[in-house]
Coordinates of N, CA and C in Angstrom, one line a residue:
X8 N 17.6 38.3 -18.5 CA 17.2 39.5 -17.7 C 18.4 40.2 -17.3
X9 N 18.1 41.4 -17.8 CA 19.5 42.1 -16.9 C 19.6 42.9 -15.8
X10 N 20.8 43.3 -14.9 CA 20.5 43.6 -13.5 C 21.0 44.7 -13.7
X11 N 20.5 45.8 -13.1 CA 21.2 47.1 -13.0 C 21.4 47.6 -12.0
X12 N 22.8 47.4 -12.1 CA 23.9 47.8 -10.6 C 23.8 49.5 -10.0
X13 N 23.3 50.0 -10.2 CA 23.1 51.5 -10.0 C 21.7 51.9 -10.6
X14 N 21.4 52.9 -10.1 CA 20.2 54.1 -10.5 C 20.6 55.2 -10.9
X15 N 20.7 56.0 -11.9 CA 20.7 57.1 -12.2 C 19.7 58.2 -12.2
X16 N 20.3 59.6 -12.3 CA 19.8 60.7 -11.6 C 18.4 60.5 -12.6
X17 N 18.1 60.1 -13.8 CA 17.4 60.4 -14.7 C 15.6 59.5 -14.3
X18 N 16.7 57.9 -13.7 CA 15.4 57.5 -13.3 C 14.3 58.1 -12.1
X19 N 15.4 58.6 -10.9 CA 15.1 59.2 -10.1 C 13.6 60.1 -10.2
X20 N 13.9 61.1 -11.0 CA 13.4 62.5 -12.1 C 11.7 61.7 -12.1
X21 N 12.3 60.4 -13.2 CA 11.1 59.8 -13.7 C 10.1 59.9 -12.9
X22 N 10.8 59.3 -11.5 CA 10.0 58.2 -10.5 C 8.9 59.2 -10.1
X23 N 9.6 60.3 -9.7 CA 9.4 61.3 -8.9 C 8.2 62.3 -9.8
X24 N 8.2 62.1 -11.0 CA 7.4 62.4 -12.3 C 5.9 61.6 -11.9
X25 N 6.9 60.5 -12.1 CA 5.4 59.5 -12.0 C 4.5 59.6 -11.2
X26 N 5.0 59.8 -9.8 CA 4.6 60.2 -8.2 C 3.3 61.1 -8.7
X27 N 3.9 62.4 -9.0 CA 3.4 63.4 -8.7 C 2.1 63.4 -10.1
X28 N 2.2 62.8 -11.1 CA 1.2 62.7 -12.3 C 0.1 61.5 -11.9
X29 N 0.4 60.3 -11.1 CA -0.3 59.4 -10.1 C -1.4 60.2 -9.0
X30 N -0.6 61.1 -8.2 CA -1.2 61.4 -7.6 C -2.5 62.5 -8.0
X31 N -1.6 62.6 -8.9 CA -2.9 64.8 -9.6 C -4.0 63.1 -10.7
X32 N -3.6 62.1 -10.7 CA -4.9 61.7 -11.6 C -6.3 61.3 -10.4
X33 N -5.3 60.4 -9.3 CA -6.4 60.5 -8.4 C -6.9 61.8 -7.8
X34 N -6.0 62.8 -7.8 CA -6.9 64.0 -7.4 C -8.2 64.3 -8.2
X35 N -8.0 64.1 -9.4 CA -9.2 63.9 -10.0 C -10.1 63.0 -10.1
X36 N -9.7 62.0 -9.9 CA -10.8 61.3 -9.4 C -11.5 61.5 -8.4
X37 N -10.6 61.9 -7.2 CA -11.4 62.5 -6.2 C -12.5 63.9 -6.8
X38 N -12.4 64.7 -7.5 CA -12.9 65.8 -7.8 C -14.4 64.9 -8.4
X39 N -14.0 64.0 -8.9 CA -15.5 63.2 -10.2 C -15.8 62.4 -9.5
X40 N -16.0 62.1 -8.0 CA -16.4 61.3 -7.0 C -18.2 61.6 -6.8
X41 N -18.8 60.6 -7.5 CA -20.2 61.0 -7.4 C -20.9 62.0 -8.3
X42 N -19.5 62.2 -9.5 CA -20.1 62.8 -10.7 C -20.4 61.9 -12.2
X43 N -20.2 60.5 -11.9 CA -21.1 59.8 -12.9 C -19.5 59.4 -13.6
X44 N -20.4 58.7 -15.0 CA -19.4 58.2 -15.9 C -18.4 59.5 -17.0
X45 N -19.5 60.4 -17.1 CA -19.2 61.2 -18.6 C -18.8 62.2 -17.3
X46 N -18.1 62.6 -16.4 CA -17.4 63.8 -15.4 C -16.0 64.1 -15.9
X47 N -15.7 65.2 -16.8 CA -14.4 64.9 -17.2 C -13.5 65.0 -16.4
X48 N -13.6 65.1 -14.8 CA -12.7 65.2 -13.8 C -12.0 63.7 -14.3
X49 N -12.6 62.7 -14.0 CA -12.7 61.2 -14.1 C -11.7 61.0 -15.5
X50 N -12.2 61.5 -16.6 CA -11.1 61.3 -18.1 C -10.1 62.4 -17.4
X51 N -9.6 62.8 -17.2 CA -8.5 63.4 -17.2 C -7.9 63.2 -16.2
X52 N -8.1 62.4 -15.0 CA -7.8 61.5 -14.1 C -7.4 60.4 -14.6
X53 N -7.8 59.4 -15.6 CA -7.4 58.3 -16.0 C -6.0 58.5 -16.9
X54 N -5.9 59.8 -17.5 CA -5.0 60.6 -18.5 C -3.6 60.8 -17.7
X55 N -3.9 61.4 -16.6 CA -2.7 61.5 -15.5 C -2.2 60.2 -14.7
X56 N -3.1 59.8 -14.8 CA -2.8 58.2 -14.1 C -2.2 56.9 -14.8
X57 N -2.8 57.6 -16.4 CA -1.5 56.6 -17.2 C -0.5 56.9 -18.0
X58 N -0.4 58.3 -17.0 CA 1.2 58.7 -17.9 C 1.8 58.6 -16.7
X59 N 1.6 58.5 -15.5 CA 2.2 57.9 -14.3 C 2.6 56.6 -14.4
X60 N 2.0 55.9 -15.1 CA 1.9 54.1 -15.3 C 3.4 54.2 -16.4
X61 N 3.2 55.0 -17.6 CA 4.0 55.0 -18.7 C 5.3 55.6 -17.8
X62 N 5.1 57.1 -17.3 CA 6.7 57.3 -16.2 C 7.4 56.5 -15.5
X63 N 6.4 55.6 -15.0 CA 7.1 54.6 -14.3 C 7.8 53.5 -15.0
X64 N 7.1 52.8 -15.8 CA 8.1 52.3 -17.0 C 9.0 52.5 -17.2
X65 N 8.8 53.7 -18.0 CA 10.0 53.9 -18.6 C 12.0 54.1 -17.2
X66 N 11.0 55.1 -16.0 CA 12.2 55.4 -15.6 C 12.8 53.9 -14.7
X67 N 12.0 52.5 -14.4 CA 12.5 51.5 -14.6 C 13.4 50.9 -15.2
X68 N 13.5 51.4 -16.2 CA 15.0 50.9 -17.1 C 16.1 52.0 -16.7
X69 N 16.4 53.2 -15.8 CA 17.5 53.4 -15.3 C 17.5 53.7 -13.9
X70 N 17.2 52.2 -13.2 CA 17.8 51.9 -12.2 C 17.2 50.4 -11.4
X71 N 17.3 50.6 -9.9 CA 16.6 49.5 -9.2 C 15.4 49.6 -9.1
X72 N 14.7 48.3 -8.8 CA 13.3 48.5 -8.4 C 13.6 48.8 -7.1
X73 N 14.5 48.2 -6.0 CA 14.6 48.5 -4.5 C 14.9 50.2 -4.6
X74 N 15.4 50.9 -5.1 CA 15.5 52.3 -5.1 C 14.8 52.8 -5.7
X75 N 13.9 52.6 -6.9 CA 13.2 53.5 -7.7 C 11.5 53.6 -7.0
X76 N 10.9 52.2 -6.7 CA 9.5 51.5 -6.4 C 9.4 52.5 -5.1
X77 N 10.3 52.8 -3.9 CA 10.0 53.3 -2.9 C 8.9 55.0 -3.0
X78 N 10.3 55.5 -4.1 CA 10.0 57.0 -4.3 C 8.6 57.2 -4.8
X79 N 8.0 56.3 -5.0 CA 6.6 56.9 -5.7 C 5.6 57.1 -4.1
X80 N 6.3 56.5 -3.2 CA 5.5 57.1 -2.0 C 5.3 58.5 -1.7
X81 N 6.3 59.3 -2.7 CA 6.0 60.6 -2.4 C 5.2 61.2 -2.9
X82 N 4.0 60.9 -3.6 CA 2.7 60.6 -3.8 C 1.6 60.6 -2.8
X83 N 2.2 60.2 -1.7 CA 1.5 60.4 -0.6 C 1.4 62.1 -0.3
X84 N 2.6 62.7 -0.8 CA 2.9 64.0 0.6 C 2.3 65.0 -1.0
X85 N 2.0 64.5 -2.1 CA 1.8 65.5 -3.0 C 0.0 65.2 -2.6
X86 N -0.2 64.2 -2.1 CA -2.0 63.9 -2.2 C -2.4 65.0 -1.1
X87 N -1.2 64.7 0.1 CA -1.3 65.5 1.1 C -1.8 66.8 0.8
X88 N -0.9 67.8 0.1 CA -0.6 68.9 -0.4 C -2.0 69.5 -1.1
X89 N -2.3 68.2 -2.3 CA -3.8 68.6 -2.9 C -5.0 69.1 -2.0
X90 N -5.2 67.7 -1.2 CA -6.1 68.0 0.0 C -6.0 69.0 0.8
X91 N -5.2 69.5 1.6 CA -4.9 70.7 2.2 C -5.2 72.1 1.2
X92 N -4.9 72.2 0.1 CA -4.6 73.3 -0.5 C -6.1 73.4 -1.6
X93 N -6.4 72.3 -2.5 CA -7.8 72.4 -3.1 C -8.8 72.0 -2.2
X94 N -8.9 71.1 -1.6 CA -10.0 70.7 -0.9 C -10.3 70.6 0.6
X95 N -9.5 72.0 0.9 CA -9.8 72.5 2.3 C -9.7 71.2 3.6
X96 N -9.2 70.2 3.1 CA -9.1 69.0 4.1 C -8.1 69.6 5.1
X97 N -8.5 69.1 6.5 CA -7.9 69.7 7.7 C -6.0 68.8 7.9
X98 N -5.2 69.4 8.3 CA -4.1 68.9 8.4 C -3.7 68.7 10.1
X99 N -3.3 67.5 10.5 CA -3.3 67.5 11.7 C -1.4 67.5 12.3
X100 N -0.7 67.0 13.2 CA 0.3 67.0 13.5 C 1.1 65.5 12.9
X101 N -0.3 64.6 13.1 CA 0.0 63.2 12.8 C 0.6 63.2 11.5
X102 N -0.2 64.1 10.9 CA 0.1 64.2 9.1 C 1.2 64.5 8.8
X103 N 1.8 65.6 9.4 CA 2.9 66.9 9.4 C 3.8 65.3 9.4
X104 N 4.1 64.6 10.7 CA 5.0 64.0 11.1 C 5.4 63.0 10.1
X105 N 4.1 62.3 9.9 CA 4.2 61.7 8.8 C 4.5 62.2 7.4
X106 N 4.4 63.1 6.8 CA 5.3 63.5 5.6 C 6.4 64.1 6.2
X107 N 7.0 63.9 6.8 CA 7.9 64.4 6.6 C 9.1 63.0 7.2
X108 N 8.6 62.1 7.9 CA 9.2 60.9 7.6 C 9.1 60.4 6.4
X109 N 8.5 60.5 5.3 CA 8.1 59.7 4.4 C 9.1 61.0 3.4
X110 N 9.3 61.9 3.3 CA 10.7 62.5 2.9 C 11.9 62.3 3.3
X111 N 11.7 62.1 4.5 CA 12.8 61.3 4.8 C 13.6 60.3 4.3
X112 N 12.7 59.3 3.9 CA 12.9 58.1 4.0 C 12.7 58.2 2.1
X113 N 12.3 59.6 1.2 CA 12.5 59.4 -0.1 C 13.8 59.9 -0.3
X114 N 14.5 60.7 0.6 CA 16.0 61.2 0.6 C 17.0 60.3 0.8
X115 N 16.6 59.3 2.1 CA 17.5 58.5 2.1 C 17.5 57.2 1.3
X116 N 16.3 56.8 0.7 CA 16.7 55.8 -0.8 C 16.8 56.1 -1.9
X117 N 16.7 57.4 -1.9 CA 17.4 58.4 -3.6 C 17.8 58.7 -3.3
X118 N 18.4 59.6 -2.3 CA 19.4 60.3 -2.5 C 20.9 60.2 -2.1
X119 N 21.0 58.8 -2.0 CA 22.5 58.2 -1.6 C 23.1 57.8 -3.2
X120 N 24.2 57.7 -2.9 CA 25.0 57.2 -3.9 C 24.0 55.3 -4.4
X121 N 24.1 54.9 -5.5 CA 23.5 53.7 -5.7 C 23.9 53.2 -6.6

């Protein structure tokens, strides 16, 4: 097994790929919630959700898992974003606070030297 001493900018990209294609599949799932088997919300949710699985792979091989594994939390602040913006879900202060620690905290394990 080999160890990779650094992360590069490319996996980063990936991760951050992956995040955001993860998240838009469950957004669809959320949309095909109680629309059955054949809801193409649902196929094209499984479609985004495993090219998130494949993004993440691949950007695996350029870098850490302690640096790369965290960034897909930002997944959270894109789910956020969905909700607020397509599905009228209400946004509180708690939320605000919370994404924006949770950028925080994707800045400070990507975006340092590694």
């Amino acid at each position: 097994m080999s160890e990779t001493r650094s992360t590069s900018p490319i996996g980063i990209i990936l991760m951050v790929a992956a995040a955001f294609s993860t998240a838009t599949g469950q957004f669809f799932w959320k949309l095909a919630a109680g629309g059955g088997l054949f809801d193409w919300h649902l196929w094209i949710g499984f479609v985004f959700y495993g090219m998130g699985a494949v993004l993440m792979t691949v950007a695996f091989r350029f870098g850490r898992l302690s640096v790369l594994h965290p960034l897909l939390t930002i997944g959270y602040v894109i789910a956020l974003v969905y909700g607020v913006s397509f599905l009228n879900e209400p946004i509180s202060v708690t939320l605000v606070i919370g994404t924006v620690l949770i950028l925080a905290g994707v800045w400070l394990i990507g975006g340092d030297e590694h």
